[in-house]
Short mmCIF file of C-alpha atoms in Angstrom, two decimals:
data_model
loop_
_atom_site.label_atom_id
_atom_site.label_comp_id
_atom_site.label_asym_id
_atom_site.label_seq_id
_atom_site.Cartn_x
_atom_site.Cartn_y
_atom_site.Cartn_z
CA MET A 16 212.93 240.65 -52.41
CA SER A 17 215.38 241.19 -49.59
CA ASP A 18 217.93 242.66 -52.07
CA THR A 19 215.64 245.60 -53.03
CA ILE A 20 216.93 248.54 -52.01
CA VAL A 21 214.28 251.00 -51.71
CA HIS A 22 214.38 254.99 -51.78
CA ASP A 23 213.35 255.54 -48.58
CA HIS A 24 216.20 253.73 -47.01
CA GLU A 25 217.07 255.69 -43.82
CA HIS A 26 220.28 254.33 -43.44
CA ASP A 27 223.62 253.45 -45.38
CA GLY A 28 222.71 249.59 -44.59
CA ILE A 29 225.08 248.66 -42.38
CA ASP A 30 223.70 246.97 -38.90
CA ARG A 31 225.13 246.26 -35.67
CA ARG A 32 226.33 243.18 -37.13
CA GLY A 33 228.60 245.05 -40.11
CA PHE A 34 226.17 243.33 -42.65
CA LEU A 35 226.11 245.65 -45.47
CA LYS A 36 222.61 245.75 -47.49
CA CYS A 37 222.81 248.74 -49.45
CA MET A 38 225.50 249.63 -51.39
CA ALA A 39 225.03 252.85 -52.96
CA TRP A 40 224.54 255.82 -50.71
CA VAL A 41 221.18 257.13 -50.35
CA GLY A 42 219.84 260.49 -49.43
CA THR A 43 220.03 261.44 -46.15
CA GLY A 44 220.20 259.81 -42.84
CA VAL A 45 222.70 258.05 -40.55
CA VAL A 46 226.11 256.90 -42.19
CA CYS A 47 228.04 254.26 -40.46
CA VAL A 48 231.60 253.84 -40.39
CA VAL A 49 234.00 250.81 -39.35
CA GLU A 50 237.13 251.92 -37.45
CA GLY A 51 239.34 249.48 -35.67
CA GLY A 52 236.58 246.92 -36.15
CA ILE A 53 233.87 249.15 -34.21
CA LEU A 54 230.66 250.01 -35.64
CA ASN A 55 229.87 253.80 -35.30
CA SER A 56 227.14 255.96 -36.48
CA SER A 57 226.37 259.52 -36.65
CA ALA A 58 223.77 261.71 -38.00
CA LEU A 59 224.99 262.92 -41.85
CA ALA A 60 223.01 266.10 -42.33
CA ALA A 61 220.68 268.45 -40.93
CA PRO A 62 217.36 268.54 -42.25
CA SER A 63 217.78 271.86 -44.15
CA ASP A 64 220.79 269.93 -46.13
CA ALA A 65 218.13 267.17 -47.06
CA GLY A 66 219.30 265.69 -50.27
CA SER A 67 222.99 267.14 -50.33
CA PRO A 68 224.51 265.36 -47.09
CA PRO A 69 228.68 265.90 -46.99
CA LEU A 70 230.25 263.82 -49.49
CA ALA A 71 233.62 265.10 -49.64
CA LYS A 72 236.26 263.37 -50.81
CA ALA A 73 238.62 263.91 -48.24
CA GLY A 74 238.58 261.49 -45.45
CA ARG A 75 239.81 261.03 -42.24
CA GLY A 76 243.33 261.07 -41.05
CA GLY A 77 244.23 263.09 -44.37
CA GLN A 78 243.68 260.08 -46.64
CA SER A 79 242.45 261.39 -49.88
CA GLY A 80 239.23 259.99 -51.85
CA PHE A 81 239.11 259.84 -55.37
CA SER A 82 236.63 258.29 -58.09
CA PHE A 83 237.43 256.07 -61.30
CA ALA A 84 235.07 255.32 -63.93
CA GLN A 85 233.78 252.27 -65.68
CA ILE A 86 232.66 251.29 -69.07
CA SER A 87 231.48 248.20 -70.59
CA ASP A 88 230.49 246.02 -73.47
CA SER A 89 231.29 248.52 -76.43
CA HIS A 90 231.29 245.62 -79.24
CA ILE A 91 232.76 247.60 -81.79
CA GLY A 92 232.15 246.08 -85.32
CA PHE A 93 228.52 245.51 -84.26
CA SER A 94 226.22 246.97 -86.80
CA LYS A 95 222.85 244.88 -86.47
CA GLU A 96 219.36 246.24 -86.14
CA ALA A 97 219.67 246.72 -82.15
CA ASN A 98 222.40 249.47 -82.70
CA LYS A 99 223.74 250.35 -86.14
CA ASP A 100 226.19 252.73 -84.67
CA VAL A 101 228.06 251.71 -81.66
CA VAL A 102 230.85 254.22 -82.33
CA ALA A 103 228.37 256.98 -81.92
CA THR A 104 227.11 255.29 -78.79
CA LEU A 105 230.76 254.99 -77.40
CA GLN A 106 231.11 258.61 -78.24
CA VAL A 107 228.50 259.85 -76.25
CA ALA A 108 229.77 257.48 -73.24
CA VAL A 109 233.13 259.06 -73.39
CA ASP A 110 231.77 262.73 -73.67
CA LYS A 111 229.74 261.61 -70.37
CA LEU A 112 233.04 260.66 -68.78
CA ASN A 113 234.48 264.06 -69.64
CA ALA A 114 231.38 265.57 -68.23
CA LEU A 115 231.65 264.36 -64.85
CA PRO A 116 232.01 267.29 -62.32
CA ASP A 117 235.01 265.39 -60.74
CA ARG A 118 237.58 263.92 -62.96
CA PRO A 119 238.02 260.26 -62.52
CA ASP A 120 241.62 259.44 -61.94
CA PHE A 121 240.94 256.40 -64.51
CA VAL A 122 238.56 254.26 -66.17
CA ILE A 123 238.31 250.63 -66.37
CA HIS A 124 236.99 248.92 -69.32
CA THR A 125 235.22 245.59 -68.66
CA GLY A 126 235.31 243.55 -71.78
CA ASP A 127 233.94 243.23 -75.16
CA LEU A 128 235.85 246.25 -76.05
CA SER A 129 235.20 244.47 -79.95
CA HIS A 130 232.30 242.27 -81.55
CA LEU A 131 234.71 240.04 -83.30
CA SER A 132 238.34 240.49 -81.88
CA LYS A 133 239.15 242.26 -85.54
CA PRO A 134 242.17 244.47 -85.48
CA GLU A 135 240.42 247.10 -87.03
CA GLU A 136 237.90 247.09 -84.17
CA PHE A 137 240.34 247.62 -81.79
CA ASP A 138 241.63 250.12 -83.50
CA THR A 139 238.37 252.18 -83.84
CA LEU A 140 237.67 251.44 -79.96
CA ALA A 141 241.50 252.94 -78.87
CA GLN A 142 240.83 255.76 -81.12
CA VAL A 143 237.44 257.11 -79.68
CA LEU A 144 238.79 256.16 -76.02
CA ARG A 145 241.99 258.32 -76.97
CA GLY A 146 239.16 261.26 -76.29
CA VAL A 147 238.51 260.15 -72.51
CA LYS A 148 240.15 262.78 -70.51
CA VAL A 149 241.94 260.40 -67.81
CA GLY A 150 245.31 259.32 -67.29
CA ARG A 151 244.84 255.64 -67.94
CA ILE A 152 242.13 252.89 -68.93
CA PHE A 153 242.78 249.65 -67.63
CA TYR A 154 241.08 247.15 -69.50
CA VAL A 155 240.11 243.17 -68.85
CA PRO A 156 238.88 241.40 -72.14
CA GLY A 157 235.20 239.92 -73.09
CA GLU A 158 234.77 236.84 -74.81
CA HIS A 159 234.43 238.98 -77.84
CA ASP A 160 237.94 240.11 -77.86
CA VAL A 161 239.74 236.54 -77.75
CA ILE A 162 237.57 235.05 -80.54
CA GLU A 163 240.64 233.44 -82.80
CA ASP A 164 243.72 233.95 -81.00
CA ASN A 165 242.93 233.16 -77.35
CA GLY A 166 243.24 236.95 -76.77
CA LYS A 167 246.70 237.49 -77.87
CA LEU A 168 246.32 240.71 -80.14
CA TYR A 169 244.13 242.18 -77.27
CA ARG A 170 246.95 241.45 -74.67
CA GLU A 171 249.37 242.81 -76.90
CA ARG A 172 246.81 246.16 -77.45
CA PHE A 173 245.39 246.85 -74.41
CA ALA A 174 247.00 244.79 -71.28
CA PRO A 175 250.75 244.62 -72.11
CA ASP A 176 251.88 244.66 -68.46
CA SER A 177 249.45 241.88 -67.49
CA LEU A 178 249.94 238.56 -66.41
CA GLY A 179 248.77 235.27 -67.62
CA ASP A 180 245.78 235.76 -69.55
CA GLY A 181 245.55 239.21 -69.02
CA TRP A 182 244.99 239.75 -65.30
CA PHE A 183 246.79 242.30 -63.06
CA SER A 184 246.59 244.12 -59.61
CA PHE A 185 247.38 247.41 -58.64
CA ASP A 186 247.26 249.86 -55.80
CA HIS A 187 245.56 253.30 -56.13
CA LYS A 188 245.50 255.62 -52.85
CA GLY A 189 245.01 252.67 -50.28
CA VAL A 190 242.45 251.10 -52.63
CA HIS A 191 243.50 247.29 -54.04
CA PHE A 192 242.22 246.79 -57.49
CA VAL A 193 242.58 243.37 -59.01
CA GLY A 194 241.49 243.06 -63.03
CA LEU A 195 240.44 239.09 -63.50
CA VAL A 196 239.95 237.04 -66.99
CA ASN A 197 237.09 234.89 -67.21
CA VAL A 198 236.60 234.41 -70.76
CA LEU A 199 239.30 231.84 -71.93
CA ASN A 200 239.59 227.99 -71.55
CA LEU A 201 235.98 227.87 -71.27
CA LYS A 202 234.28 224.41 -71.09
CA ALA A 203 230.99 223.04 -73.15
CA GLY A 204 227.93 223.94 -71.49
CA GLY A 205 230.19 225.66 -68.51
CA LEU A 206 230.46 229.14 -67.68
CA GLY A 207 232.91 231.82 -67.27
CA SER A 208 236.27 230.34 -65.89
CA LEU A 209 239.16 231.90 -63.79
CA GLY A 210 241.49 229.10 -63.98
CA ARG A 211 243.55 227.48 -61.54
CA GLU A 212 246.53 229.54 -62.32
CA GLN A 213 244.83 232.70 -61.79
CA LEU A 214 243.17 231.72 -58.73
CA GLU A 215 246.84 230.70 -57.42
CA TRP A 216 247.83 234.18 -58.42
CA LEU A 217 245.00 236.05 -56.98
CA GLU A 218 245.49 233.89 -53.53
CA ASN A 219 249.05 235.29 -53.67
CA ASP A 220 248.01 238.64 -54.50
CA LEU A 221 245.92 239.13 -51.69
CA LYS A 222 247.93 237.28 -49.09
CA GLY A 223 249.62 239.71 -46.59
CA ARG A 224 247.30 242.67 -47.23
CA PRO A 225 245.66 243.77 -44.28
CA SER A 226 241.73 242.89 -44.16
CA SER A 227 240.93 246.60 -43.78
CA THR A 228 241.95 247.32 -47.43
CA PRO A 229 239.13 248.18 -49.78
CA VAL A 230 239.62 245.96 -52.68
CA VAL A 231 237.91 246.26 -56.08
CA VAL A 232 237.51 243.36 -58.32
CA PHE A 233 236.83 243.70 -62.05
CA ALA A 234 235.88 241.05 -64.62
CA HIS A 235 233.68 240.59 -67.73
CA VAL A 236 231.41 237.69 -66.78
CA PRO A 237 229.94 238.05 -63.52
CA LEU A 238 231.51 236.64 -60.73
CA TRP A 239 228.30 235.82 -58.83
CA THR A 240 225.94 233.37 -60.77
CA VAL A 241 223.16 235.66 -62.52
CA TYR A 242 221.52 233.15 -64.97
CA PRO A 243 223.52 229.71 -65.41
CA GLN A 244 221.22 229.00 -68.38
CA TRP A 245 222.42 231.88 -70.33
CA GLY A 246 226.14 231.32 -69.25
CA TRP A 247 225.78 234.33 -66.67
CA GLY A 248 228.06 233.12 -64.21
CA THR A 249 231.37 232.26 -63.30
CA GLU A 250 232.15 228.57 -62.68
CA ASP A 251 234.92 229.05 -59.89
CA SER A 252 234.37 232.61 -58.68
CA ALA A 253 233.45 230.97 -55.25
CA GLN A 254 237.25 230.04 -54.64
CA ALA A 255 237.94 233.81 -55.79
CA LEU A 256 235.23 235.18 -53.13
CA ALA A 257 236.76 232.93 -50.85
CA TYR A 258 240.03 234.66 -50.51
CA LEU A 259 238.30 238.04 -50.97
CA LYS A 260 236.13 237.22 -47.57
CA ARG A 261 238.19 238.42 -44.84
CA PHE A 262 238.39 242.01 -46.25
CA GLY A 263 236.12 244.67 -44.97
CA SER A 264 235.06 246.24 -48.41
CA VAL A 265 235.12 244.33 -51.83
CA THR A 266 233.64 245.74 -54.65
CA VAL A 267 232.68 243.61 -57.66
CA LEU A 268 232.44 245.01 -61.02
CA ASN A 269 231.42 243.39 -64.07
CA GLY A 270 230.05 243.66 -67.58
CA HIS A 271 228.79 240.79 -70.26
CA ILE A 272 225.00 240.97 -69.60
CA HIS A 273 224.29 244.78 -70.70
CA GLN A 274 222.18 245.73 -67.89
CA VAL A 275 222.65 247.40 -64.51
CA LEU A 276 222.13 244.23 -62.06
CA GLN A 277 223.20 244.58 -58.16
CA LYS A 278 223.83 242.12 -55.07
CA VAL A 279 225.24 242.16 -52.00
CA GLU A 280 226.34 239.34 -49.97
CA GLY A 281 228.46 239.88 -46.97
CA HIS A 282 230.80 242.54 -47.19
CA VAL A 283 230.80 242.21 -51.16
CA ALA A 284 229.06 244.18 -53.51
CA PHE A 285 228.42 243.29 -56.85
CA HIS A 286 227.47 245.32 -59.97
CA THR A 287 227.10 244.58 -63.30
CA ALA A 288 226.98 247.21 -66.02
CA ALA A 289 225.17 248.89 -68.80
CA SER A 290 226.66 248.48 -72.43
CA THR A 291 227.48 251.42 -74.52
CA ALA A 292 226.36 249.03 -77.42
CA PHE A 293 222.97 247.38 -77.10
CA PRO A 294 220.94 246.26 -74.17
CA GLN A 295 220.26 242.38 -73.69
CA PRO A 296 217.25 240.85 -72.12
CA GLN A 297 216.45 240.47 -68.20
CA PRO A 298 217.49 237.00 -67.73
CA GLY A 299 214.89 234.44 -68.82
CA ILE A 300 212.54 236.69 -70.20
CA ALA A 301 213.29 236.03 -73.77
CA PRO A 302 213.96 232.93 -75.55
CA GLY A 303 217.71 233.87 -75.57
CA PRO A 304 220.11 236.63 -74.49
CA GLY A 305 220.51 238.15 -77.96
CA PRO A 306 220.74 241.94 -78.76
CA MET A 307 217.26 243.85 -77.73
CA LYS A 308 215.79 245.94 -80.24
CA VAL A 309 214.18 248.66 -78.99
CA PRO A 310 212.88 251.76 -80.24
CA GLU A 311 215.76 254.29 -81.13
CA GLY A 312 214.46 256.64 -79.00
CA VAL A 313 214.78 254.27 -75.90
CA LEU A 314 217.78 252.75 -77.23
CA ARG A 315 220.25 255.46 -75.17
CA THR A 316 218.36 255.18 -72.06
CA LEU A 317 219.49 251.56 -71.69
CA LEU A 318 223.08 252.24 -72.24
CA GLY A 319 224.93 253.96 -69.88
CA VAL A 320 228.65 254.51 -67.93
CA ARG A 321 229.03 254.49 -64.26
CA ASP A 322 231.28 256.37 -61.78
CA VAL A 323 232.59 254.79 -58.60
CA THR A 324 233.71 256.94 -55.69
CA PHE A 325 235.84 256.03 -52.60
CA VAL A 326 235.89 257.57 -49.77
CA PRO A 327 238.44 256.88 -46.88
CA GLY A 328 236.59 255.76 -43.67
CA ARG A 329 233.54 254.70 -45.48
CA ARG A 330 233.15 250.91 -46.12
CA ALA A 331 230.83 251.04 -49.31
CA LEU A 332 231.98 252.67 -52.44
CA ALA A 333 229.30 255.04 -54.10
CA VAL A 334 228.39 253.65 -57.18
CA VAL A 335 226.20 256.10 -59.70
CA ASN A 336 225.11 254.89 -62.81
CA SER A 337 224.23 257.03 -65.66
CA SER A 338 222.38 256.39 -68.68
CA LEU A 339 223.51 257.50 -72.23
CA ALA A 340 220.33 259.57 -72.67
CA ASP A 341 220.91 261.45 -69.20
CA SER A 342 222.15 264.96 -69.92
CA GLY A 343 224.17 265.40 -66.65
CA TRP A 344 224.80 263.39 -63.64
CA PRO A 345 223.15 262.69 -60.65
CA ARG A 346 224.97 263.45 -57.56
CA ALA A 347 226.39 260.51 -55.85
CA GLU A 348 224.80 261.17 -52.66
CA ASN A 349 221.52 261.28 -54.11
CA ALA A 350 222.23 257.47 -55.86
CA VAL A 351 219.45 255.23 -55.86
CA PRO A 352 220.78 251.55 -56.68
CA ALA A 353 218.17 249.76 -59.23
CA PRO A 354 216.42 247.08 -57.47
CA MET A 355 216.94 243.68 -58.34
CA SER A 356 213.99 243.61 -60.62
CA VAL A 357 214.86 246.51 -62.56
CA VAL A 358 217.49 246.59 -65.36
CA GLY A 359 218.63 249.06 -67.75
CA MET B 10 211.57 236.34 -85.58
CA SER B 11 208.60 236.22 -87.91
CA ARG B 12 210.89 235.83 -90.96
CA HIS B 13 212.23 232.68 -89.31
CA ARG B 14 208.67 231.02 -88.85
CA GLY B 15 208.50 229.95 -92.60
CA SER B 16 211.80 228.36 -92.69
CA HIS B 17 211.30 226.61 -89.42
CA LEU B 18 208.39 224.79 -90.49
CA ALA B 19 210.01 224.07 -94.07
CA LEU B 20 212.56 222.28 -91.97
CA PHE B 21 210.02 220.54 -89.98
CA LEU B 22 208.09 219.50 -92.72
CA ALA B 23 211.26 218.34 -94.44
CA VAL B 24 212.87 216.38 -91.47
CA SER B 25 209.39 214.50 -90.79
CA THR B 26 209.31 213.29 -93.99
CA LEU B 27 212.57 211.54 -93.76
CA VAL B 28 212.93 207.85 -93.84
CA PRO B 29 213.34 206.94 -90.16
CA VAL B 30 216.51 205.80 -88.72
CA THR B 31 216.60 202.59 -86.60
CA GLY B 32 216.84 203.07 -82.87
CA ARG B 33 216.56 206.79 -83.01
CA ALA B 34 214.29 208.71 -80.27
CA ALA B 35 211.13 209.90 -81.67
CA ASP B 36 211.72 213.34 -81.15
CA GLU B 37 215.10 213.57 -82.51
CA PRO B 38 215.43 214.40 -86.08
CA ALA B 39 217.51 212.13 -88.49
CA ALA B 40 219.36 213.87 -91.28
CA GLN B 41 218.79 213.05 -94.89
CA PRO B 42 220.80 210.23 -95.89
CA GLY B 43 221.86 212.18 -99.24
CA ARG B 44 225.03 212.85 -97.00
CA MET B 45 224.03 216.76 -96.37
CA ALA B 46 222.31 218.24 -93.33
CA GLN B 47 221.75 221.33 -91.60
CA VAL B 48 221.89 223.01 -88.16
CA ARG B 49 220.43 226.07 -87.69
CA ILE B 50 221.77 228.70 -84.70
CA ASP B 51 218.79 230.69 -83.33
CA ASN B 52 218.52 232.29 -79.96
CA PHE B 53 221.45 231.22 -78.69
CA THR B 54 220.44 227.42 -79.63
CA PHE B 55 221.47 224.52 -81.73
CA ASN B 56 218.87 223.31 -83.97
CA PRO B 57 218.29 220.60 -83.55
CA ALA B 58 220.14 220.08 -80.18
CA THR B 59 221.13 216.42 -81.35
CA ILE B 60 221.29 215.45 -84.96
CA THR B 61 221.94 211.86 -86.10
CA VAL B 62 223.62 210.90 -89.72
CA PRO B 63 224.86 208.54 -91.47
CA ALA B 64 229.13 208.33 -91.53
CA GLY B 65 230.07 210.55 -94.72
CA THR B 66 227.39 212.99 -93.88
CA THR B 67 228.26 216.86 -94.30
CA ILE B 68 226.94 219.17 -91.92
CA THR B 69 226.29 222.68 -92.35
CA TRP B 70 225.64 225.25 -89.30
CA THR B 71 224.03 228.44 -90.27
CA ASN B 72 224.06 231.27 -87.86
CA ARG B 73 220.87 232.91 -88.00
CA ASP B 74 221.48 235.06 -84.47
CA ASP B 75 222.63 238.77 -84.50
CA MET B 76 225.47 237.81 -82.40
CA PRO B 77 228.69 235.70 -83.33
CA HIS B 78 228.67 231.93 -82.64
CA THR B 79 231.27 229.31 -83.09
CA VAL B 80 231.29 225.44 -83.58
CA VAL B 81 233.98 223.69 -81.62
CA ALA B 82 234.07 219.78 -81.00
CA GLN B 83 234.97 219.27 -77.57
CA ASP B 84 237.45 216.77 -78.90
CA LYS B 85 238.92 219.28 -80.85
CA SER B 86 238.12 217.46 -84.11
CA PHE B 87 236.48 220.13 -85.64
CA ARG B 88 236.38 224.19 -85.15
CA SER B 89 234.83 226.91 -87.20
CA LYS B 90 236.12 230.57 -87.18
CA ALA B 91 233.75 233.45 -85.67
CA LEU B 92 230.34 232.99 -87.88
CA ASP B 93 228.74 236.32 -88.41
CA THR B 94 224.84 236.71 -89.02
CA ASP B 95 223.85 234.30 -91.98
CA GLN B 96 227.58 232.90 -92.07
CA THR B 97 228.05 229.09 -92.42
CA PHE B 98 230.20 226.25 -91.24
CA SER B 99 230.57 222.94 -92.73
CA HIS B 100 232.42 219.68 -91.70
CA THR B 101 232.24 216.15 -93.14
CA PHE B 102 231.90 213.16 -90.68
CA SER B 103 233.71 210.21 -91.90
CA GLU B 104 233.66 208.26 -88.92
CA PRO B 105 230.81 206.97 -86.52
CA GLY B 106 231.04 208.17 -83.35
CA GLU B 107 229.18 210.91 -80.97
CA PHE B 108 230.50 214.14 -81.28
CA VAL B 109 229.84 216.74 -78.67
CA TYR B 110 230.51 220.33 -79.62
CA PHE B 111 229.96 223.96 -78.29
CA CYS B 112 230.31 227.52 -79.06
CA SER B 113 233.18 229.11 -77.65
CA ILE B 114 232.13 232.37 -77.44
CA HIS B 115 228.88 231.36 -75.26
CA THR B 116 229.43 227.94 -73.53
CA SER B 117 226.09 227.57 -72.63
CA MET B 118 225.48 226.39 -76.16
CA VAL B 119 225.89 222.98 -76.61
CA GLY B 120 224.93 220.43 -79.37
CA LYS B 121 225.59 216.78 -80.24
CA VAL B 122 226.48 215.10 -83.60
CA VAL B 123 225.58 210.92 -83.90
CA VAL B 124 227.63 209.41 -86.60
CA ARG B 125 226.06 206.16 -87.28
CA THR B 126 227.89 203.36 -89.55
CA PRO B 127 226.12 203.92 -93.02
#
């Protein structure tokens, strides 16, 4: 249970070796900042400010912070018992994003926009997401978006400027973002796959960037092995992570498994996201990974969206998950990540 | 899941009363020599995972899951479209051989068809 992050955590998880254990910022305490490779720490808030330490988006040196949101696994077209109205729950997700106290600069959708890659499913998704009040939504495909045509229609509609099977990168306010595709050219019995061509592109894309650049990588299938028996992993993700290893702050955002799980390895924080459509079981607790049928009142507590805040000078991005049943958003500084053993 | 139990039992009874095919493993169901056989898709598995049939048999896959699946031969000799709940796909195996197939959406799902000389 060393991955479990408990509520009474007294620091932000960086010890003297710079090993990052805790990803979301928890309560008050000590914040550790890496500057020029030297670890400094300072008290965060006076006791009277307990519960509301400063989380200003303005950082050191005038560099500005920002936030972005993640939405995942909308499965438009799904209409089975686990959720007979996935359009309605997607709309709730959109409303939640629009209710964020600080408007995100953009949204990323980490795949399975549709259930069966049908044009009308893509139409509905695009129509509902037009209601998100952000400048842009970036997409990576899920396996449900590339079923009949290896993702041709998906790319035309949602990633027209992407390379190869749909991968791309961009920079935003000092953070490098990389969208990867790991749902194509899959083999029998295999896991998600990035493939040689994409890995070569990634190596070149990262080459020459200073190791101090914060990097956010997003892809549909987890880039860490969650549960290979259900295909919840990416067979060649180790190569991608090797290219990312020298960077001081790497945040990996995935979907696919319809539940929030988190893991930290060195400087890399992995987060899987809730779906907006239906929950899936915790690894291994059901005969298969199919949609989990839950009472109607429970469903929206297991669906959700995510807000991610970057503050210059802080290594860890603040990741806040909020369920579709929650009326508001928890404050980022009060965010407590779900332990590995808790899903939803 | 209870709606499946009865038909599971029926399948078991049907398979267990078939004429044994020489050389097959004890736990490996053989197909009926009536040139038709069934594979069910349940809980992200092909059932039976390995099926042995005489050449000329048509196998029909039925998806009983709430999620879509495909039936795709590793050697690309056959490939279904996405099968939604209760949809089927059939393929006739004319030549003897072993055919590994999988669900291209959920690649942990792997099955095998063994086609024997009739």
